[in-house]
PDB file of C-alpha atoms in Angstrom:
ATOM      1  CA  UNK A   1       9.799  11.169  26.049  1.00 43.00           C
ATOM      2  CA  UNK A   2       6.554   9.552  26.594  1.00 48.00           C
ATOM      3  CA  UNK A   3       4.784  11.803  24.216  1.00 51.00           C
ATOM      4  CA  UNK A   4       7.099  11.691  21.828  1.00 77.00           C
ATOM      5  CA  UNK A   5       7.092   7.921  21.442  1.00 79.00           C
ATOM      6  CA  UNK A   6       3.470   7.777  21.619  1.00 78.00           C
ATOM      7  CA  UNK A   7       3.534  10.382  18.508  1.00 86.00           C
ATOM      8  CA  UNK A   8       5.978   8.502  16.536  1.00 90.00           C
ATOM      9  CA  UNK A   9       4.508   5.428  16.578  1.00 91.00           C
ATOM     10  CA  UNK A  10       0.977   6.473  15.992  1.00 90.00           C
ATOM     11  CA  UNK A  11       2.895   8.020  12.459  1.00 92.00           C
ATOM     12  CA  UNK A  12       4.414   4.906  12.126  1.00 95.00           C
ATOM     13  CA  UNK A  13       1.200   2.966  12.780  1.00 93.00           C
ATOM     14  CA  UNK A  14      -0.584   5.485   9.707  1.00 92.00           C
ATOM     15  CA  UNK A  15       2.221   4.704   7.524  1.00 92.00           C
ATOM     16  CA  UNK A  16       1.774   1.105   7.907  1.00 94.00           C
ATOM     17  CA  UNK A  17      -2.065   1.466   7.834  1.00 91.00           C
ATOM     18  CA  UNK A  18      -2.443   3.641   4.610  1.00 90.00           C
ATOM     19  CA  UNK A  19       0.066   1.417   2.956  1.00 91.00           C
ATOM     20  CA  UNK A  20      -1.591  -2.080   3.733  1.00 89.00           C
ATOM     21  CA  UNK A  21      -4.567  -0.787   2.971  1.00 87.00           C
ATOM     22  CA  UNK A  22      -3.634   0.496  -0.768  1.00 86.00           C
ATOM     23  CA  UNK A  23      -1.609  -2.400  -1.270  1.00 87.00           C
ATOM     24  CA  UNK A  24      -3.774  -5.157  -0.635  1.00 81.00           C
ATOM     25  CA  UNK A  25      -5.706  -5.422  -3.250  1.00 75.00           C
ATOM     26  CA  UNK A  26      -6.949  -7.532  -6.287  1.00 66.00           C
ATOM     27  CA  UNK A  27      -4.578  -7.108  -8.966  1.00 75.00           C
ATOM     28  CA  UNK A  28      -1.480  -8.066 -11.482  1.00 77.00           C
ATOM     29  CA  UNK A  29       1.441  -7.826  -9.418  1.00 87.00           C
ATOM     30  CA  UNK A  30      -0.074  -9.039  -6.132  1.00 85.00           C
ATOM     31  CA  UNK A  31      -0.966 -12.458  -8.427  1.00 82.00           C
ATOM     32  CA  UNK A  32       2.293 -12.468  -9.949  1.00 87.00           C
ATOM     33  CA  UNK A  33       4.155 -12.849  -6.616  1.00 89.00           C
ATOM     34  CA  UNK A  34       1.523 -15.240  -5.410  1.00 84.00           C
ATOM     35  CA  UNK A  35       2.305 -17.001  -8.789  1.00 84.00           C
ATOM     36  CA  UNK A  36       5.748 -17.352  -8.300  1.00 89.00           C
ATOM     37  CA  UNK A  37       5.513 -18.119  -4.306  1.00 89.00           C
ATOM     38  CA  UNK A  38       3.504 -20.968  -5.401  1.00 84.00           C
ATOM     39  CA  UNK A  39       6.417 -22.265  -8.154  1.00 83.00           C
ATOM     40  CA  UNK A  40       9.087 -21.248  -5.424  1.00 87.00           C
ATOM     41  CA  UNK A  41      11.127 -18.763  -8.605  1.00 90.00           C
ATOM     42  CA  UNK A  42      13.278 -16.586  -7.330  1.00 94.00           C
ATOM     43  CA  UNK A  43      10.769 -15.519  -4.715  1.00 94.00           C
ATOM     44  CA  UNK A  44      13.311 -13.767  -2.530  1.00 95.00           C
ATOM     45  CA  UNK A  45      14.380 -11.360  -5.506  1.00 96.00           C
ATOM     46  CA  UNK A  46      10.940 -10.662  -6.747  1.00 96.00           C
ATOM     47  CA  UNK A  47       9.651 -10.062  -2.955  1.00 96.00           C
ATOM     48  CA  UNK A  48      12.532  -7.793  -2.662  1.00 97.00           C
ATOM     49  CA  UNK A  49      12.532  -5.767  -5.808  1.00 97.00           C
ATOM     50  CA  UNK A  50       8.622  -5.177  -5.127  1.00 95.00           C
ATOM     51  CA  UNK A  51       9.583  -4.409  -1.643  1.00 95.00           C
ATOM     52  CA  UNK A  52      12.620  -1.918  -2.355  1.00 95.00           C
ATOM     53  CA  UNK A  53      10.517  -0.218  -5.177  1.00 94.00           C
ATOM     54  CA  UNK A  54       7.659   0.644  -3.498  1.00 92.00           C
ATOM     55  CA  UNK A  55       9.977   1.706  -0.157  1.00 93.00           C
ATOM     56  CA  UNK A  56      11.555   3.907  -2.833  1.00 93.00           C
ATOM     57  CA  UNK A  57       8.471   5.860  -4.196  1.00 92.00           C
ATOM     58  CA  UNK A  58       7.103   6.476  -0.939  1.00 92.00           C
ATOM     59  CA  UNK A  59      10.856   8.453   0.092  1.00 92.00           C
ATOM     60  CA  UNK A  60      10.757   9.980  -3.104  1.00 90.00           C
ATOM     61  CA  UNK A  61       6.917  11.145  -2.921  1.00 89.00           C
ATOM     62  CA  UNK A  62       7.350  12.311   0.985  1.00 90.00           C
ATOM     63  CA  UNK A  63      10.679  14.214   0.233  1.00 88.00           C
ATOM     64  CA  UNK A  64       9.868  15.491  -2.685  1.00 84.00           C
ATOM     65  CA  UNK A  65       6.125  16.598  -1.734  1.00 79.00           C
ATOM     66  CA  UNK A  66       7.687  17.829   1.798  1.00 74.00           C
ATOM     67  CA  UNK A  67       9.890  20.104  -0.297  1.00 76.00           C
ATOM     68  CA  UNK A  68       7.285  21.364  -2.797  1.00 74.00           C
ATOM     69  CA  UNK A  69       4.386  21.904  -0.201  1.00 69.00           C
ATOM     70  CA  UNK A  70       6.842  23.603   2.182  1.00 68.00           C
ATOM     71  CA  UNK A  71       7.240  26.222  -0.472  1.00 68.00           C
ATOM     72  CA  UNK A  72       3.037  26.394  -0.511  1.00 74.00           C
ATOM     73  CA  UNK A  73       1.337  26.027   2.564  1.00 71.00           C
ATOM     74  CA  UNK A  74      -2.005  26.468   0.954  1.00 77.00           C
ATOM     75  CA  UNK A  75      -0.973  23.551  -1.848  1.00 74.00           C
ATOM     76  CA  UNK A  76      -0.346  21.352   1.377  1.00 72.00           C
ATOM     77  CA  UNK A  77      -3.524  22.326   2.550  1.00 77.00           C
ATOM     78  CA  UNK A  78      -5.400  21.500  -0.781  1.00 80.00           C
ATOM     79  CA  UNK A  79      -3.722  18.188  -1.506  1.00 76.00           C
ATOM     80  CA  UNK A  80      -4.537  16.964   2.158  1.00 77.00           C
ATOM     81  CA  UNK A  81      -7.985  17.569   1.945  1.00 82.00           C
ATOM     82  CA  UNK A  82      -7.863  15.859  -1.979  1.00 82.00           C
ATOM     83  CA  UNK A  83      -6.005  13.280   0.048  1.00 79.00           C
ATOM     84  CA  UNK A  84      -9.058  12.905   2.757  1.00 84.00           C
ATOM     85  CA  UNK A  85     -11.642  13.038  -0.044  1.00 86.00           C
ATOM     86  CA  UNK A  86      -9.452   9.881  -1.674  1.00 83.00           C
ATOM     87  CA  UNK A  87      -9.346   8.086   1.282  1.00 83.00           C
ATOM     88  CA  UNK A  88     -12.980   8.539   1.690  1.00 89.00           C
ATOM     89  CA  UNK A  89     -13.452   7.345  -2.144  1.00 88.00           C
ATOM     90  CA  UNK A  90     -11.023   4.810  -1.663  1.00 82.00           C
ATOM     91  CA  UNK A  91     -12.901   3.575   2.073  1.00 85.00           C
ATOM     92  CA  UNK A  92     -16.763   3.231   0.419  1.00 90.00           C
ATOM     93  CA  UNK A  93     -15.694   1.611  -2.834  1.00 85.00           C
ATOM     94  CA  UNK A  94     -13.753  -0.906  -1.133  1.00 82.00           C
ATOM     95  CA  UNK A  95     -17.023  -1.559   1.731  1.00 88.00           C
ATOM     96  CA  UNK A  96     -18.992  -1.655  -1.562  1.00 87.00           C
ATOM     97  CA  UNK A  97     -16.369  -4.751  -2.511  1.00 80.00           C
ATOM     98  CA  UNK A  98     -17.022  -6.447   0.574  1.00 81.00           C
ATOM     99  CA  UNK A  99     -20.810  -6.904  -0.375  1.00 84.00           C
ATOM    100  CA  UNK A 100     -19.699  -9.063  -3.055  1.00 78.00           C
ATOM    101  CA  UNK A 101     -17.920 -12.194  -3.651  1.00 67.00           C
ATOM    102  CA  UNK A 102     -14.394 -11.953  -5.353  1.00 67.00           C
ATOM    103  CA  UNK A 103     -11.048 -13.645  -5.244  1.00 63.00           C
ATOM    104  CA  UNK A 104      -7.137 -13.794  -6.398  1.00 64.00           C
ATOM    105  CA  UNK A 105      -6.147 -16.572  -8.346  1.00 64.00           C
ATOM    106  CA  UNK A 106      -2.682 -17.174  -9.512  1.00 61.00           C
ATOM    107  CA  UNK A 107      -1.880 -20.342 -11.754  1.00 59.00           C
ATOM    108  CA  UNK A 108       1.594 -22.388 -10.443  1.00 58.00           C
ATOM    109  CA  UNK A 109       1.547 -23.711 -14.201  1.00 58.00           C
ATOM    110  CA  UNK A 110       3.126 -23.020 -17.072  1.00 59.00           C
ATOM    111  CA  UNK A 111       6.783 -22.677 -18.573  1.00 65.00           C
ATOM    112  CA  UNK A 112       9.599 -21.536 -16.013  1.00 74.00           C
ATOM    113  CA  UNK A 113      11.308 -18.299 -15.464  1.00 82.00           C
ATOM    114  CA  UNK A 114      14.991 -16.717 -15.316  1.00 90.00           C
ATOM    115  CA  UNK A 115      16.334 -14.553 -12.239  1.00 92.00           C
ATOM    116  CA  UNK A 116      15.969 -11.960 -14.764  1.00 93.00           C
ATOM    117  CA  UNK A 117      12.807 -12.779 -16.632  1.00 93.00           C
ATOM    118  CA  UNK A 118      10.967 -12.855 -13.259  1.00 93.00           C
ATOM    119  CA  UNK A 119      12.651  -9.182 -12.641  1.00 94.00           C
ATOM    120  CA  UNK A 120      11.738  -7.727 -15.525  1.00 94.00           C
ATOM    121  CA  UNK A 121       7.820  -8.999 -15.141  1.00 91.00           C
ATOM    122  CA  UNK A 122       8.216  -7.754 -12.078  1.00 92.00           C
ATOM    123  CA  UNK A 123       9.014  -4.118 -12.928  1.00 93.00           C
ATOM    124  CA  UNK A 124       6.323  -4.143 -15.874  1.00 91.00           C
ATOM    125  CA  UNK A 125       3.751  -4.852 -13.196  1.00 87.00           C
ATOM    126  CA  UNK A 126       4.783  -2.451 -10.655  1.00 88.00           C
ATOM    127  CA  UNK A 127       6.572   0.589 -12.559  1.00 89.00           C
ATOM    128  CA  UNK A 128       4.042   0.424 -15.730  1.00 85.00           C
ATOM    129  CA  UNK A 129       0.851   0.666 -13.618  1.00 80.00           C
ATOM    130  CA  UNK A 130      -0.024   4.149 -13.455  1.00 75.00           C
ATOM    131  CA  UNK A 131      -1.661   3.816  -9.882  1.00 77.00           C
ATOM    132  CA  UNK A 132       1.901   2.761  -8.612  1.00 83.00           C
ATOM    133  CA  UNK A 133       2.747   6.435  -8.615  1.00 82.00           C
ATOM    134  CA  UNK A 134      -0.803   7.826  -7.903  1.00 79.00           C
ATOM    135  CA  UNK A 135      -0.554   5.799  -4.611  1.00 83.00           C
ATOM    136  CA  UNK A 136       2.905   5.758  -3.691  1.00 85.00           C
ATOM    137  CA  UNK A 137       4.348   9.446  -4.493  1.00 83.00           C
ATOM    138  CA  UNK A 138       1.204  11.527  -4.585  1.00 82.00           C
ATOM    139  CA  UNK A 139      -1.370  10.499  -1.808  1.00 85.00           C
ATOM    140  CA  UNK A 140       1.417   8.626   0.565  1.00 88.00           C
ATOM    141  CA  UNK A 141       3.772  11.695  -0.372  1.00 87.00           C
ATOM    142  CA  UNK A 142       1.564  13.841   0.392  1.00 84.00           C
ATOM    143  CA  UNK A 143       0.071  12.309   3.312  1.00 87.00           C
ATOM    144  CA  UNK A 144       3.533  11.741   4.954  1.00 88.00           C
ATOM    145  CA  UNK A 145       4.760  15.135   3.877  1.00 85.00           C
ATOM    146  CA  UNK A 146       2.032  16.361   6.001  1.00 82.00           C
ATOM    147  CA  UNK A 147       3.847  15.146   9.410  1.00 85.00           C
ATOM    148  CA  UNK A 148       6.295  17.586  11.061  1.00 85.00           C
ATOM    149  CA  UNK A 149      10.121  17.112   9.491  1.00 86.00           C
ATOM    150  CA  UNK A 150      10.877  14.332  12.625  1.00 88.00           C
ATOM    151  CA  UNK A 151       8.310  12.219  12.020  1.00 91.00           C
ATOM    152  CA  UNK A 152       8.560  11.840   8.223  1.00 91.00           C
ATOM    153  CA  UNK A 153      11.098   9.347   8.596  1.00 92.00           C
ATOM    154  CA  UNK A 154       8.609   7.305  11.043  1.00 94.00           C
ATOM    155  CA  UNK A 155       6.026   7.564   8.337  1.00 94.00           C
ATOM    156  CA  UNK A 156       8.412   6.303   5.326  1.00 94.00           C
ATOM    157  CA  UNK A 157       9.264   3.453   7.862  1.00 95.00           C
ATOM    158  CA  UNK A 158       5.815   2.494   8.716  1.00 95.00           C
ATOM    159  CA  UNK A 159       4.594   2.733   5.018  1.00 94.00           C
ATOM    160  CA  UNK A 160       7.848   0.524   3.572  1.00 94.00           C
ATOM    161  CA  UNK A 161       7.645  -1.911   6.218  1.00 96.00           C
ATOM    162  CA  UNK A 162       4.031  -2.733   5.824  1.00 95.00           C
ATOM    163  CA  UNK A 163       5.059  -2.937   1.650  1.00 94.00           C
ATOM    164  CA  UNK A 164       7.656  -5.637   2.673  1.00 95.00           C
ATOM    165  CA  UNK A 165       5.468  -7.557   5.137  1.00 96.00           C
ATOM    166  CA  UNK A 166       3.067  -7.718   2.694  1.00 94.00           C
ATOM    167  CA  UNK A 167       5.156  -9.149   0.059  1.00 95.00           C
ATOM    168  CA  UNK A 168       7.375 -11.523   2.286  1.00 96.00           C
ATOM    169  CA  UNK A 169       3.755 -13.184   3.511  1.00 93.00           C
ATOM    170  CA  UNK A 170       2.679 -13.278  -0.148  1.00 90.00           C
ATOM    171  CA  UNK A 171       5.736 -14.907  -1.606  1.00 92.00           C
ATOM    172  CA  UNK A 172       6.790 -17.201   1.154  1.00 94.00           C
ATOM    173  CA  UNK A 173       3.728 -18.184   2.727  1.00 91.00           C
ATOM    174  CA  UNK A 174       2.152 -18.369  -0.807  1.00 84.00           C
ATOM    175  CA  UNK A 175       1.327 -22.189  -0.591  1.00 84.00           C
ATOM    176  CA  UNK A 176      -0.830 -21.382   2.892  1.00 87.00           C
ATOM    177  CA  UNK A 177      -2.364 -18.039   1.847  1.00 80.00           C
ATOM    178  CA  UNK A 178      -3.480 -19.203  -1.727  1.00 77.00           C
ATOM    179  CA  UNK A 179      -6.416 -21.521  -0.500  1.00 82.00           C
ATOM    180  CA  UNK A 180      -7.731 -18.492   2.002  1.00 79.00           C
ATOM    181  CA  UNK A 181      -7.393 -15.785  -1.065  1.00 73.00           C
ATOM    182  CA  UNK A 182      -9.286 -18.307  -3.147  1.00 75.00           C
ATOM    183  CA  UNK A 183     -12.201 -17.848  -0.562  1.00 79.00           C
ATOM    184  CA  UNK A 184     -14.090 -15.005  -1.755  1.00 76.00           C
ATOM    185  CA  UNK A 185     -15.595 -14.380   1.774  1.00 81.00           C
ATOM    186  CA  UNK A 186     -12.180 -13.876   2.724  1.00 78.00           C
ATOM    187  CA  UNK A 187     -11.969 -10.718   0.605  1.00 75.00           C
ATOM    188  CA  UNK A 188     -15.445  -9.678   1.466  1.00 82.00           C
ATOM    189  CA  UNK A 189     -13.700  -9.318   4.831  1.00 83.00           C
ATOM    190  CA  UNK A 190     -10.468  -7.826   4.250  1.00 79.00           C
ATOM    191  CA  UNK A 191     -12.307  -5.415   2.211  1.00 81.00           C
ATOM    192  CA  UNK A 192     -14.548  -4.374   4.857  1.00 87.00           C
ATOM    193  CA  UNK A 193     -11.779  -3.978   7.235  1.00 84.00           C
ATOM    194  CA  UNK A 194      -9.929  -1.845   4.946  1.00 81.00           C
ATOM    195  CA  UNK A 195     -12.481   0.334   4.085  1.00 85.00           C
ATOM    196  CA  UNK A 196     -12.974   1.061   7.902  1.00 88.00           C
ATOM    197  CA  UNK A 197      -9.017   2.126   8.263  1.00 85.00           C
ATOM    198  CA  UNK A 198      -9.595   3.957   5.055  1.00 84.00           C
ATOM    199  CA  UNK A 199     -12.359   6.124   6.169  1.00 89.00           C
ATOM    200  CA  UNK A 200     -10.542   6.204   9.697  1.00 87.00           C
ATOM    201  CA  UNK A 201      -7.245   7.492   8.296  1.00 84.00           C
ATOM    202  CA  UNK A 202      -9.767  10.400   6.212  1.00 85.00           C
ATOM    203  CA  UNK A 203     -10.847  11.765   9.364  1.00 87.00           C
ATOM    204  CA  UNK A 204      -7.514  11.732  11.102  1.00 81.00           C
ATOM    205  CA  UNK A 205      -6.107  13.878   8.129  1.00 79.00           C
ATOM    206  CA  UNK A 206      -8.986  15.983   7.758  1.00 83.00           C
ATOM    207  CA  UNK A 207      -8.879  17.007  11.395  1.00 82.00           C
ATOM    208  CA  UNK A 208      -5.220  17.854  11.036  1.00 71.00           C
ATOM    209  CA  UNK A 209      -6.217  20.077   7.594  1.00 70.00           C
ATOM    210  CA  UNK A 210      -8.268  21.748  10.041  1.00 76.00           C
ATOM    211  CA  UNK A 211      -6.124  22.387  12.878  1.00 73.00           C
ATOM    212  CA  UNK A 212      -3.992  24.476  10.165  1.00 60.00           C
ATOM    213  CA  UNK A 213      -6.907  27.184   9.998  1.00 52.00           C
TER     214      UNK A 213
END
C-alpha cells in the first residue's frame, strides 16, 4: 500500500510539475486573466473556462495517445524520447530566459467586458494558439500515456490541478501578484527554476524509455 501511494503521488507530483512548468509562462492568455483579475470581470468564469479547457485537453491527449500508442509500442517509445528531447529544449531555453530581464504586464484600463465577451476572448486565446494543443494533447498526452493504465488518472489529476491553481492565483490574487510579475528578476527566477524541473522531468522519462529495452 505503501508503494503504491508513494508511486501515485510521485505521477501526480509529474503531472503537476510538467504542467506548471508549460503553463507559466509569458504570454496572451496568462495577461488576459491577470487583466481581468486586476478589473475584478467575471474572474471566476474566465479562471474556470481556462481551467476546465486545459483539464480537458490533457484527458483527451492522455486517452487518446494511451489508445493510439497501445496499438504501437515502438510509436510510444519514439514520442517519449521526442518528449525528453522537448523537455530538454524546453529546460535550456527557458535557463537561457532567466539570464535576462523580462516581465508580464497587463493594463486594468480600458472599456468593460460582458460575461460573454470575456468568454469568448478567452477561448480565442487559449483554443486559437497552436501551442495549446502541442502542449496539452501531444507532449502531456503522451507523457501521461506513458504511465501504466492506474496511474493515468493520477497524472490527468496532477496536470489539471496545477492548470487550476495556476489560474485561481492569477485571477484572484491578481492585485498582489501583478507588482511581483512586474519585477523582471522575478521571472529571471521562475525561469531558472523551471528550467531545472524541465530538464529533471527529461531524465525521469528518458530513464523510463530505457527501461522498455
Amino acid at each position: 500500500m505503501t508503494t503504491s501511494l508513494a508511486t501515485s503521488s510521485s505521477v501526480f507530483l509529474q503531472g503537476v510539475a510538467l504542467s506548471l512548468g508549460l503553463i507559466v509562462a509569458i504570454g496572451a492568455q496568462n495577461a488576459f486573466v491577470l487583466r481581468q483579475g486586476l478589473r475584478r470581470e467575471h474572474v471566476g468564469s474566465v479562471v474556470l473556462f481556462c481551467a476546465m479547457t486545459d483539464a480537458l485537453l490533457i484527458l483527451a491527449g492522455v486517452l487518446g495517445m494511451a489508445q493510439a500508442l497501445g496499438e504501437r509500442p515502438s510509436l510510444a517509445r519514439f514520442l517519449a524520447l521526442a518528449g525528453a528531447a522537448f523537455l530538454l529544449l524546453y529546460g535550456v531555453q527557458a535557463l537561457r530566459r532567466a539570464r535576462y530581464s523580462n516581465q508580464l504586464r497587463a493594463a486594468a484600463g480600458g472599456d468593460g467586458l460582458s460575461r460573454r465577451a470575456a468568454l469568448a476572448q478567452a477561448a480565442a486565446f487559449t483554443l486559437l494558439n497552436p501551442h495549446v494543443y502541442l502542449d496539452t494533447v501531444l507532449l502531456v498526452g503522451s507523457i501521461g500515456a506513458q504511465q501504466a493504465s492506474a496511474l493515468r488518472s493520477w497524472f490527468v489529476a496532477g496536470a489539471g490541478s496545477a492548470s487550476l491553481f495556476w489560474f485561481v492565483s492569477l485571477g484572484f490574487g491578481a492585485r498582489w501578484l501583478a507588482p511581483w510579475f512586474a519585477r523582471p528578476k522575478a521571472w529571471q527566477v521562475l525561469d531558472g527554476l523551471i528550467g531545472v524541473t524541465m530538464l529533471v522531468l527529461s531524465a525521469l522519462l528518458l530513464r523510463h524509455v530505457l527501461r522498455g529495452f
